[in-house]
Backbone as JSON Lines, residues from 0, in Angstrom:
{"i":0,"aa":"M","n":[73.33,72.43,74.57],"ca":[73.05,72.94,73.97],"c":[72.26,73.57,73.52]}
{"i":1,"aa":"L","n":[70.29,72.53,74.34],"ca":[69.22,73.57,73.75],"c":[69.94,74.85,74.09]}
{"i":2,"aa":"E","n":[69.28,76.0,73.18],"ca":[68.29,77.7,73.04],"c":[67.76,78.29,72.17]}
{"i":3,"aa":"L","n":[66.26,79.17,72.34],"ca":[64.72,79.09,72.9],"c":[64.99,79.47,71.24]}
{"i":4,"aa":"A","n":[65.06,78.45,70.57],"ca":[63.91,79.18,69.29],"c":[63.55,80.96,68.94]}
{"i":5,"aa":"Q","n":[64.72,81.19,67.61],"ca":[64.57,82.71,67.08],"c":[63.76,81.78,65.72]}
{"i":6,"aa":"P","n":[63.47,83.58,65.08],"ca":[62.87,83.47,64.11],"c":[63.17,82.51,63.02]}
{"i":7,"aa":"K","n":[64.6,82.53,62.66],"ca":[65.16,81.98,61.59],"c":[66.16,80.7,61.15]}
{"i":8,"aa":"D","n":[65.27,80.27,62.15],"ca":[64.82,79.56,62.71],"c":[63.16,78.64,61.94]}
{"i":9,"aa":"R","n":[63.1,79.87,62.1],"ca":[61.6,78.64,62.13],"c":[61.85,76.64,60.67]}
{"i":10,"aa":"E","n":[62.14,77.22,59.56],"ca":[62.32,77.06,58.2],"c":[62.67,75.19,59.31]}
{"i":11,"aa":"A","n":[63.64,75.73,59.56],"ca":[64.52,74.12,60.04],"c":[63.78,73.47,60.68]}
{"i":12,"aa":"V","n":[63.41,74.34,61.91],"ca":[61.94,73.69,62.81],"c":[61.88,72.78,61.47]}
{"i":13,"aa":"D","n":[60.31,73.01,60.93],"ca":[60.14,72.8,60.57],"c":[60.2,71.34,60.19]}
{"i":14,"aa":"V","n":[61.77,71.75,58.27],"ca":[62.01,70.04,57.77],"c":[62.11,69.47,58.95]}
{"i":15,"aa":"L","n":[62.74,69.22,59.87],"ca":[62.03,68.58,61.25],"c":[61.27,68.07,61.31]}
{"i":16,"aa":"A","n":[60.13,68.7,62.02],"ca":[59.13,67.87,62.61],"c":[58.51,66.96,61.45]}
{"i":17,"aa":"R","n":[59.19,67.71,59.46],"ca":[58.6,66.92,58.27],"c":[58.81,65.43,58.57]}
{"i":18,"aa":"Q","n":[59.89,66.2,59.52],"ca":[61.02,64.4,58.9],"c":[60.2,63.72,60.21]}
{"i":19,"aa":"V","n":[59.18,63.82,61.22],"ca":[58.8,63.22,62.69],"c":[57.59,62.72,62.38]}
{"i":20,"aa":"H","n":[56.41,64.11,61.29],"ca":[55.95,63.2,60.82],"c":[55.45,62.18,59.61]}
{"i":21,"aa":"S","n":[56.63,62.48,58.92],"ca":[56.78,61.78,57.9],"c":[56.76,60.07,58.44]}
{"i":22,"aa":"L","n":[56.48,59.82,59.67],"ca":[57.49,58.54,60.21],"c":[55.74,58.46,60.74]}
{"i":23,"aa":"H","n":[54.66,59.65,61.27],"ca":[53.41,58.65,62.37],"c":[52.82,58.9,61.01]}
{"i":24,"aa":"L","n":[52.54,59.54,60.0],"ca":[51.87,59.15,59.1],"c":[52.19,57.66,58.16]}
{"i":25,"aa":"A","n":[52.86,57.1,58.48],"ca":[53.71,55.91,57.77],"c":[52.18,55.16,58.9]}
{"i":26,"aa":"W","n":[52.91,55.02,59.97],"ca":[52.44,54.11,61.54],"c":[50.63,54.57,61.52]}
{"i":27,"aa":"W","n":[50.38,55.92,61.68],"ca":[48.67,56.31,61.79],"c":[48.35,56.88,60.69]}
{"i":28,"aa":"P","n":[48.33,56.43,59.47],"ca":[47.15,57.88,58.11],"c":[45.55,58.02,58.88]}
{"i":29,"aa":"D","n":[45.77,56.97,59.77],"ca":[44.76,57.26,60.25],"c":[43.7,58.56,60.9]}
{"i":30,"aa":"L","n":[45.51,59.42,62.02],"ca":[44.53,59.88,62.74],"c":[45.9,60.59,62.72]}
{"i":31,"aa":"F","n":[46.89,60.92,61.31],"ca":[47.44,61.97,60.19],"c":[47.17,62.55,59.31]}
{"i":32,"aa":"A","n":[46.95,63.81,59.0],"ca":[47.01,64.04,57.37],"c":[48.37,64.8,57.07]}
{"i":33,"aa":"Q","n":[48.41,64.14,55.97],"ca":[49.69,65.04,55.0],"c":[49.54,66.57,55.43]}
{"i":34,"aa":"A","n":[51.02,66.91,55.61],"ca":[50.96,68.28,55.88],"c":[52.61,69.13,54.81]}
{"i":35,"aa":"D","n":[51.95,69.78,54.02],"ca":[53.11,70.52,53.65],"c":[53.62,71.82,54.52]}
{"i":36,"aa":"C","n":[53.41,71.69,55.2],"ca":[53.96,73.02,56.63],"c":[52.99,72.71,58.09]}
{"i":37,"aa":"L","n":[54.54,72.02,59.24],"ca":[53.99,72.7,60.35],"c":[54.25,72.7,61.34]}
{"i":38,"aa":"Y","n":[54.7,73.49,61.29],"ca":[56.0,74.71,61.64],"c":[54.94,76.34,60.82]}
{"i":39,"aa":"P","n":[53.88,76.51,60.68],"ca":[53.27,77.42,60.31],"c":[54.22,79.52,60.9]}
{"i":40,"aa":"E","n":[54.36,80.73,60.48],"ca":[54.71,81.75,60.96],"c":[53.4,81.65,62.32]}
{"i":41,"aa":"E","n":[52.86,81.17,62.58],"ca":[51.53,81.49,63.2],"c":[51.99,81.19,64.79]}
{"i":42,"aa":"R","n":[51.89,79.33,64.45],"ca":[51.99,78.72,65.34],"c":[53.41,78.84,65.65]}
{"i":43,"aa":"F","n":[53.98,78.6,65.27],"ca":[56.28,78.99,65.32],"c":[56.5,80.84,66.65]}
{"i":44,"aa":"Q","n":[55.81,81.52,65.87],"ca":[55.76,82.17,66.53],"c":[54.81,82.47,68.46]}
{"i":45,"aa":"A","n":[54.03,82.31,67.79],"ca":[53.74,81.6,69.29],"c":[54.5,80.61,70.93]}
{"i":46,"aa":"A","n":[54.82,80.03,70.13],"ca":[55.8,78.46,71.03],"c":[57.0,79.62,71.1]}
{"i":47,"aa":"I","n":[57.1,80.24,70.34],"ca":[57.9,81.33,70.54],"c":[57.93,81.81,71.85]}
{"i":48,"aa":"R","n":[56.38,83.03,71.08],"ca":[56.61,83.92,72.55],"c":[55.92,83.13,73.53]}
{"i":49,"aa":"N","n":[55.49,81.61,73.76],"ca":[55.41,80.89,75.13],"c":[56.98,79.99,75.76]}
{"i":50,"aa":"R","n":[57.43,80.79,75.0],"ca":[59.29,80.03,75.45],"c":[59.08,78.89,75.53]}
{"i":51,"aa":"S","n":[59.04,77.92,74.74],"ca":[58.3,76.32,75.14],"c":[59.28,75.86,73.62]}
{"i":52,"aa":"L","n":[60.24,76.5,72.1],"ca":[60.59,76.1,71.12],"c":[61.77,76.1,71.72]}
{"i":53,"aa":"Y","n":[62.64,75.17,71.28],"ca":[64.26,75.0,71.96],"c":[64.59,74.58,69.99]}
{"i":54,"aa":"V","n":[65.91,74.38,69.79],"ca":[66.52,74.43,68.73],"c":[68.04,73.76,69.76]}
{"i":55,"aa":"A","n":[68.93,72.86,69.17],"ca":[70.09,72.53,69.85],"c":[70.59,72.88,68.05]}
{"i":56,"aa":"K","n":[72.05,73.3,67.54],"ca":[72.04,73.88,66.26],"c":[73.74,72.76,66.73]}
{"i":57,"aa":"L","n":[73.99,73.19,65.13],"ca":[75.55,72.34,65.8],"c":[76.49,72.97,64.05]}
{"i":58,"aa":"G","n":[77.12,73.94,64.68],"ca":[77.66,74.1,63.29],"c":[76.93,75.65,62.86]}
{"i":59,"aa":"G","n":[76.62,76.92,64.14],"ca":[75.7,77.12,63.36],"c":[74.35,76.72,63.21]}
{"i":60,"aa":"E","n":[74.17,75.83,62.52],"ca":[72.79,75.41,61.26],"c":[72.69,74.24,62.87]}
{"i":61,"aa":"V","n":[70.63,74.16,63.03],"ca":[69.9,73.89,63.64],"c":[69.83,72.13,63.21]}
{"i":62,"aa":"A","n":[70.6,71.75,64.77],"ca":[70.2,69.77,64.07],"c":[69.53,69.55,65.4]}
{"i":63,"aa":"G","n":[68.67,69.85,65.3],"ca":[67.72,68.78,66.56],"c":[66.27,70.24,67.39]}
{"i":64,"aa":"Y","n":[65.11,69.76,67.31],"ca":[64.6,71.13,68.47],"c":[63.04,70.31,69.09]}
{"i":65,"aa":"A","n":[63.05,71.23,70.47],"ca":[62.41,70.44,70.85],"c":[60.66,71.42,71.27]}
{"i":66,"aa":"L","n":[59.49,70.07,71.9],"ca":[59.06,71.63,72.3],"c":[58.24,71.04,73.37]}
{"i":67,"aa":"L","n":[58.6,72.3,74.21],"ca":[58.47,72.17,75.63],"c":[57.52,72.84,76.48]}
{"i":68,"aa":"P","n":[56.08,72.53,76.57],"ca":[54.82,73.63,77.64],"c":[55.21,72.9,78.96]}
{"i":69,"aa":"I","n":[54.89,73.9,79.3],"ca":[54.84,73.41,81.22],"c":[53.65,73.82,81.39]}
{"i":70,"aa":"A","n":[53.49,72.4,81.71],"ca":[51.99,72.1,83.11],"c":[51.5,71.88,83.89]}
{"i":71,"aa":"E","n":[50.62,73.04,84.47],"ca":[50.48,73.25,86.42],"c":[49.13,72.31,86.16]}
{"i":72,"aa":"I","n":[49.12,70.79,86.8],"ca":[48.74,69.98,87.75],"c":[48.21,69.7,88.65]}
{"i":73,"aa":"D","n":[46.61,69.69,89.16],"ca":[46.2,70.23,90.2],"c":[44.4,69.82,90.0]}
{"i":74,"aa":"H","n":[44.81,69.41,89.83],"ca":[43.44,68.19,89.71],"c":[43.13,67.56,91.04]}
{"i":75,"aa":"P","n":[41.4,67.22,91.2],"ca":[41.16,66.48,92.47],"c":[41.93,65.4,92.5]}
{"i":76,"aa":"G","n":[42.35,64.24,93.39],"ca":[43.25,63.18,93.18],"c":[44.19,62.42,92.89]}
{"i":77,"aa":"L","n":[44.49,63.72,92.83],"ca":[46.59,63.92,91.34],"c":[46.81,65.11,92.53]}
{"i":78,"aa":"A","n":[48.06,64.39,92.51],"ca":[49.53,65.24,93.72],"c":[49.22,66.4,92.39]}
{"i":79,"aa":"K","n":[49.76,67.87,93.24],"ca":[49.76,69.18,92.75],"c":[51.48,69.56,91.86]}
{"i":80,"aa":"R","n":[51.29,68.77,91.47],"ca":[52.76,69.34,90.13],"c":[53.15,70.23,88.87]}
{"i":81,"aa":"R","n":[54.56,70.93,88.42],"ca":[54.54,70.74,87.47],"c":[54.9,70.32,86.96]}
{"i":82,"aa":"V","n":[55.26,70.11,85.67],"ca":[55.37,69.21,84.16],"c":[56.16,70.01,83.64]}
{"i":83,"aa":"M","n":[57.21,69.91,82.99],"ca":[57.48,69.45,82.04],"c":[57.29,68.46,80.56]}
{"i":84,"aa":"K","n":[56.66,68.72,79.98],"ca":[56.67,68.05,78.7],"c":[57.01,68.25,77.68]}
{"i":85,"aa":"V","n":[57.31,66.93,76.97],"ca":[58.81,66.78,75.57],"c":[56.88,66.64,74.39]}
{"i":86,"aa":"E","n":[56.8,67.67,74.21],"ca":[55.45,67.65,72.88],"c":[56.55,66.05,72.11]}
{"i":87,"aa":"E","n":[56.94,67.18,71.88],"ca":[57.68,66.89,70.38],"c":[60.0,67.36,70.65]}
{"i":88,"aa":"L","n":[59.73,66.11,69.82],"ca":[62.07,65.99,69.57],"c":[62.03,64.68,68.64]}
{"i":89,"aa":"C","n":[63.06,65.79,68.26],"ca":[63.76,64.74,67.04],"c":[65.72,65.74,66.08]}
{"i":90,"aa":"V","n":[65.87,64.45,66.02],"ca":[67.0,64.9,65.6],"c":[67.2,65.22,64.1]}
{"i":91,"aa":"E","n":[68.31,65.4,64.0],"ca":[68.16,65.01,62.49],"c":[68.53,64.33,62.01]}
{"i":92,"aa":"E","n":[67.7,63.91,61.02],"ca":[68.14,62.47,60.28],"c":[69.59,62.33,60.26]}
{"i":93,"aa":"S","n":[70.2,63.06,59.19],"ca":[71.68,62.99,59.4],"c":[73.28,63.18,60.48]}
{"i":94,"aa":"C","n":[72.93,64.36,61.82],"ca":[72.8,64.04,63.11],"c":[73.52,63.06,63.96]}
{"i":95,"aa":"R","n":[72.28,62.17,63.58],"ca":[71.63,60.84,65.02],"c":[73.31,60.53,65.25]}
{"i":96,"aa":"G","n":[72.62,60.09,66.54],"ca":[74.2,58.66,66.65],"c":[75.03,59.48,66.74]}
{"i":97,"aa":"Q","n":[75.48,60.74,67.07],"ca":[76.59,61.75,67.72],"c":[76.12,62.22,68.94]}
{"i":98,"aa":"G","n":[75.43,61.53,70.28],"ca":[75.49,62.11,71.53],"c":[74.56,64.01,71.26]}
{"i":99,"aa":"I","n":[74.17,64.2,69.84],"ca":[73.09,65.34,70.25],"c":[71.57,65.79,70.85]}
{"i":100,"aa":"G","n":[71.03,64.73,70.95],"ca":[70.07,63.33,71.56],"c":[70.15,63.39,73.23]}
{"i":101,"aa":"R","n":[70.96,63.0,73.52],"ca":[71.59,62.53,74.44],"c":[71.68,63.71,75.58]}
{"i":102,"aa":"A","n":[72.74,64.98,74.77],"ca":[72.74,66.44,74.85],"c":[71.38,67.4,75.31]}
{"i":103,"aa":"M","n":[70.59,66.91,74.87],"ca":[69.28,67.38,74.18],"c":[68.23,67.96,75.71]}
{"i":104,"aa":"M","n":[68.64,66.09,75.66],"ca":[67.57,65.38,76.57],"c":[68.73,66.4,78.57]}
{"i":105,"aa":"E","n":[69.52,66.2,77.91],"ca":[70.64,65.9,79.44],"c":[69.8,67.55,79.52]}
{"i":106,"aa":"D","n":[70.04,68.7,78.69],"ca":[69.22,70.51,79.11],"c":[67.73,70.34,78.74]}
{"i":107,"aa":"I","n":[67.61,69.88,78.41],"ca":[66.3,69.33,78.69],"c":[65.65,69.34,80.4]}
{"i":108,"aa":"L","n":[66.38,68.13,80.91],"ca":[66.11,68.35,82.28],"c":[66.62,69.21,83.21]}
{"i":109,"aa":"A","n":[67.96,69.36,82.97],"ca":[68.19,70.89,83.65],"c":[66.86,72.22,83.45]}
{"i":110,"aa":"L","n":[66.81,71.86,82.52],"ca":[65.76,73.47,82.44],"c":[64.82,73.1,83.5]}
{"i":111,"aa":"A","n":[64.24,71.71,83.1],"ca":[62.68,71.14,84.36],"c":[63.83,71.89,85.57]}
{"i":112,"aa":"R","n":[64.41,72.02,85.39],"ca":[64.7,71.53,87.54],"c":[64.82,73.45,87.64]}
{"i":113,"aa":"A","n":[64.89,73.77,86.16],"ca":[64.99,75.88,86.38],"c":[63.98,76.94,86.32]}
{"i":114,"aa":"F","n":[63.16,75.75,85.68],"ca":[61.56,75.98,86.47],"c":[60.61,75.47,86.8]}
{"i":115,"aa":"R","n":[61.91,74.75,87.93],"ca":[61.38,73.6,88.99],"c":[59.76,73.13,88.33]}
{"i":116,"aa":"C","n":[60.23,72.19,87.54],"ca":[59.1,71.04,87.66],"c":[59.53,69.84,88.37]}
{"i":117,"aa":"R","n":[58.26,68.92,88.82],"ca":[58.9,68.04,89.22],"c":[58.62,66.28,89.11]}
{"i":118,"aa":"D","n":[58.94,66.58,87.04],"ca":[58.39,65.76,86.12],"c":[58.98,66.06,84.52]}
{"i":119,"aa":"V","n":[59.08,65.34,83.85],"ca":[59.5,65.63,82.42],"c":[58.38,64.78,81.93]}
{"i":120,"aa":"E","n":[57.24,64.46,81.2],"ca":[57.28,63.46,80.5],"c":[57.12,63.53,79.37]}
{"i":121,"aa":"L","n":[57.22,62.36,78.52],"ca":[57.2,62.24,77.34],"c":[56.38,60.8,76.3]}
{"i":122,"aa":"Q","n":[56.07,61.19,75.88],"ca":[54.86,60.02,75.03],"c":[55.47,59.16,73.61]}
{"i":123,"aa":"V","n":[55.79,58.49,74.48],"ca":[56.33,57.73,72.21],"c":[55.71,57.11,71.4]}
{"i":124,"aa":"Y","n":[55.73,56.4,69.98],"ca":[54.7,55.11,69.92],"c":[55.03,54.14,69.72]}
{"i":125,"aa":"P","n":[54.37,53.12,70.0],"ca":[54.99,51.56,70.02],"c":[55.78,51.4,69.1]}
{"i":126,"aa":"Q","n":[55.64,51.49,67.45],"ca":[56.2,51.4,66.67],"c":[57.72,51.95,66.21]}
{"i":127,"aa":"N","n":[57.27,53.01,67.6],"ca":[58.86,53.5,67.48],"c":[60.06,53.4,68.37]}
{"i":128,"aa":"Q","n":[60.78,51.75,68.63],"ca":[62.34,51.34,69.09],"c":[63.53,51.17,68.67]}
{"i":129,"aa":"Q","n":[63.13,52.79,67.75],"ca":[64.63,53.77,69.03],"c":[64.33,55.38,70.12]}
{"i":130,"aa":"A","n":[63.11,55.24,69.06],"ca":[62.75,56.87,70.08],"c":[62.69,55.73,71.89]}
{"i":131,"aa":"L","n":[61.65,54.79,72.08],"ca":[61.71,53.93,73.87],"c":[62.44,54.26,73.84]}
{"i":132,"aa":"A","n":[64.34,53.05,72.85],"ca":[64.9,52.35,73.5],"c":[66.36,53.95,74.27]}
{"i":133,"aa":"F","n":[65.95,55.18,73.1],"ca":[66.19,56.02,74.0],"c":[65.58,56.17,75.32]}
{"i":134,"aa":"C","n":[64.83,56.7,75.21],"ca":[64.63,57.37,76.19],"c":[64.63,56.51,77.28]}
{"i":135,"aa":"Q","n":[64.46,54.93,77.55],"ca":[64.53,54.53,78.5],"c":[66.25,54.47,78.74]}
{"i":136,"aa":"A","n":[67.31,54.71,78.21],"ca":[68.49,54.93,78.44],"c":[68.2,55.93,78.88]}
{"i":137,"aa":"C","n":[67.68,56.98,79.27],"ca":[67.53,57.98,79.17],"c":[66.74,58.44,81.04]}
{"i":138,"aa":"G","n":[66.67,56.57,81.43],"ca":[66.26,57.72,82.37],"c":[64.37,57.52,82.29]}
{"i":139,"aa":"F","n":[64.27,57.24,81.84],"ca":[62.0,57.56,81.93],"c":[61.68,55.99,81.75]}
{"i":140,"aa":"Q","n":[60.55,55.93,82.86],"ca":[59.69,54.88,82.8],"c":[58.09,54.76,82.46]}
{"i":141,"aa":"I","n":[57.87,53.96,81.78],"ca":[56.81,53.93,81.73],"c":[55.6,53.66,82.8]}
{"i":142,"aa":"R","n":[54.76,55.13,82.61],"ca":[53.59,54.48,83.41],"c":[52.36,54.5,83.59]}
{"i":143,"aa":"N","n":[52.77,54.82,81.85],"ca":[50.29,54.6,82.4],"c":[50.87,54.43,79.98]}
{"i":144,"aa":"V","n":[49.61,53.22,79.49],"ca":[50.08,52.58,78.08],"c":[48.07,53.84,77.73]}
{"i":145,"aa":"S","n":[47.98,54.65,76.98],"ca":[46.76,54.72,75.64],"c":[46.59,53.09,75.48]}
{"i":146,"aa":"M","n":[45.05,53.41,74.37],"ca":[44.71,52.64,74.08],"c":[43.69,53.62,72.55]}
{"i":147,"aa":"S","n":[43.25,53.43,72.03],"ca":[42.44,53.7,71.76],"c":[41.61,52.58,70.02]}
{"i":148,"aa":"R","n":[39.95,52.87,70.19],"ca":[40.15,51.84,69.03],"c":[38.36,52.45,67.71]}
{"i":149,"aa":"P","n":[38.88,52.14,66.64],"ca":[37.59,52.57,65.71],"c":[36.0,52.74,66.38]}
{"i":150,"aa":"V","n":[35.22,54.06,66.6],"ca":[33.81,53.44,66.6],"c":[33.48,53.59,65.45]}
């Protein structure tokens, strides 16, 4: 289902990114700022050059996207490994519940294997119970908890 994003997909990806961003903005207004465009041309083109931005299409239209950079972990005290990061993942609101997210996740795992990654990692805000349940249903387990406080 996933394919590398093409220049013509920028506007659709930006619309989806703003759907997710509106949730983040509501949950964490001290961390997130209002933005008219989350995928300006330069950012979009960089993701295409890095081959890290993928889209899922339904009937020829973008129904979801994923930003999937790969990180090489090579730090003292940590196992050396290649990790695919799911930095962003979204299915169009009107298309949810149709198995698109599950198909995207299966493709993400297949891509990770093809790129010889040992792990796929992602982060989910605790307020996003639907995303937490989805990720756990896809076999993800909580490895750490990130915490912060204002100073």
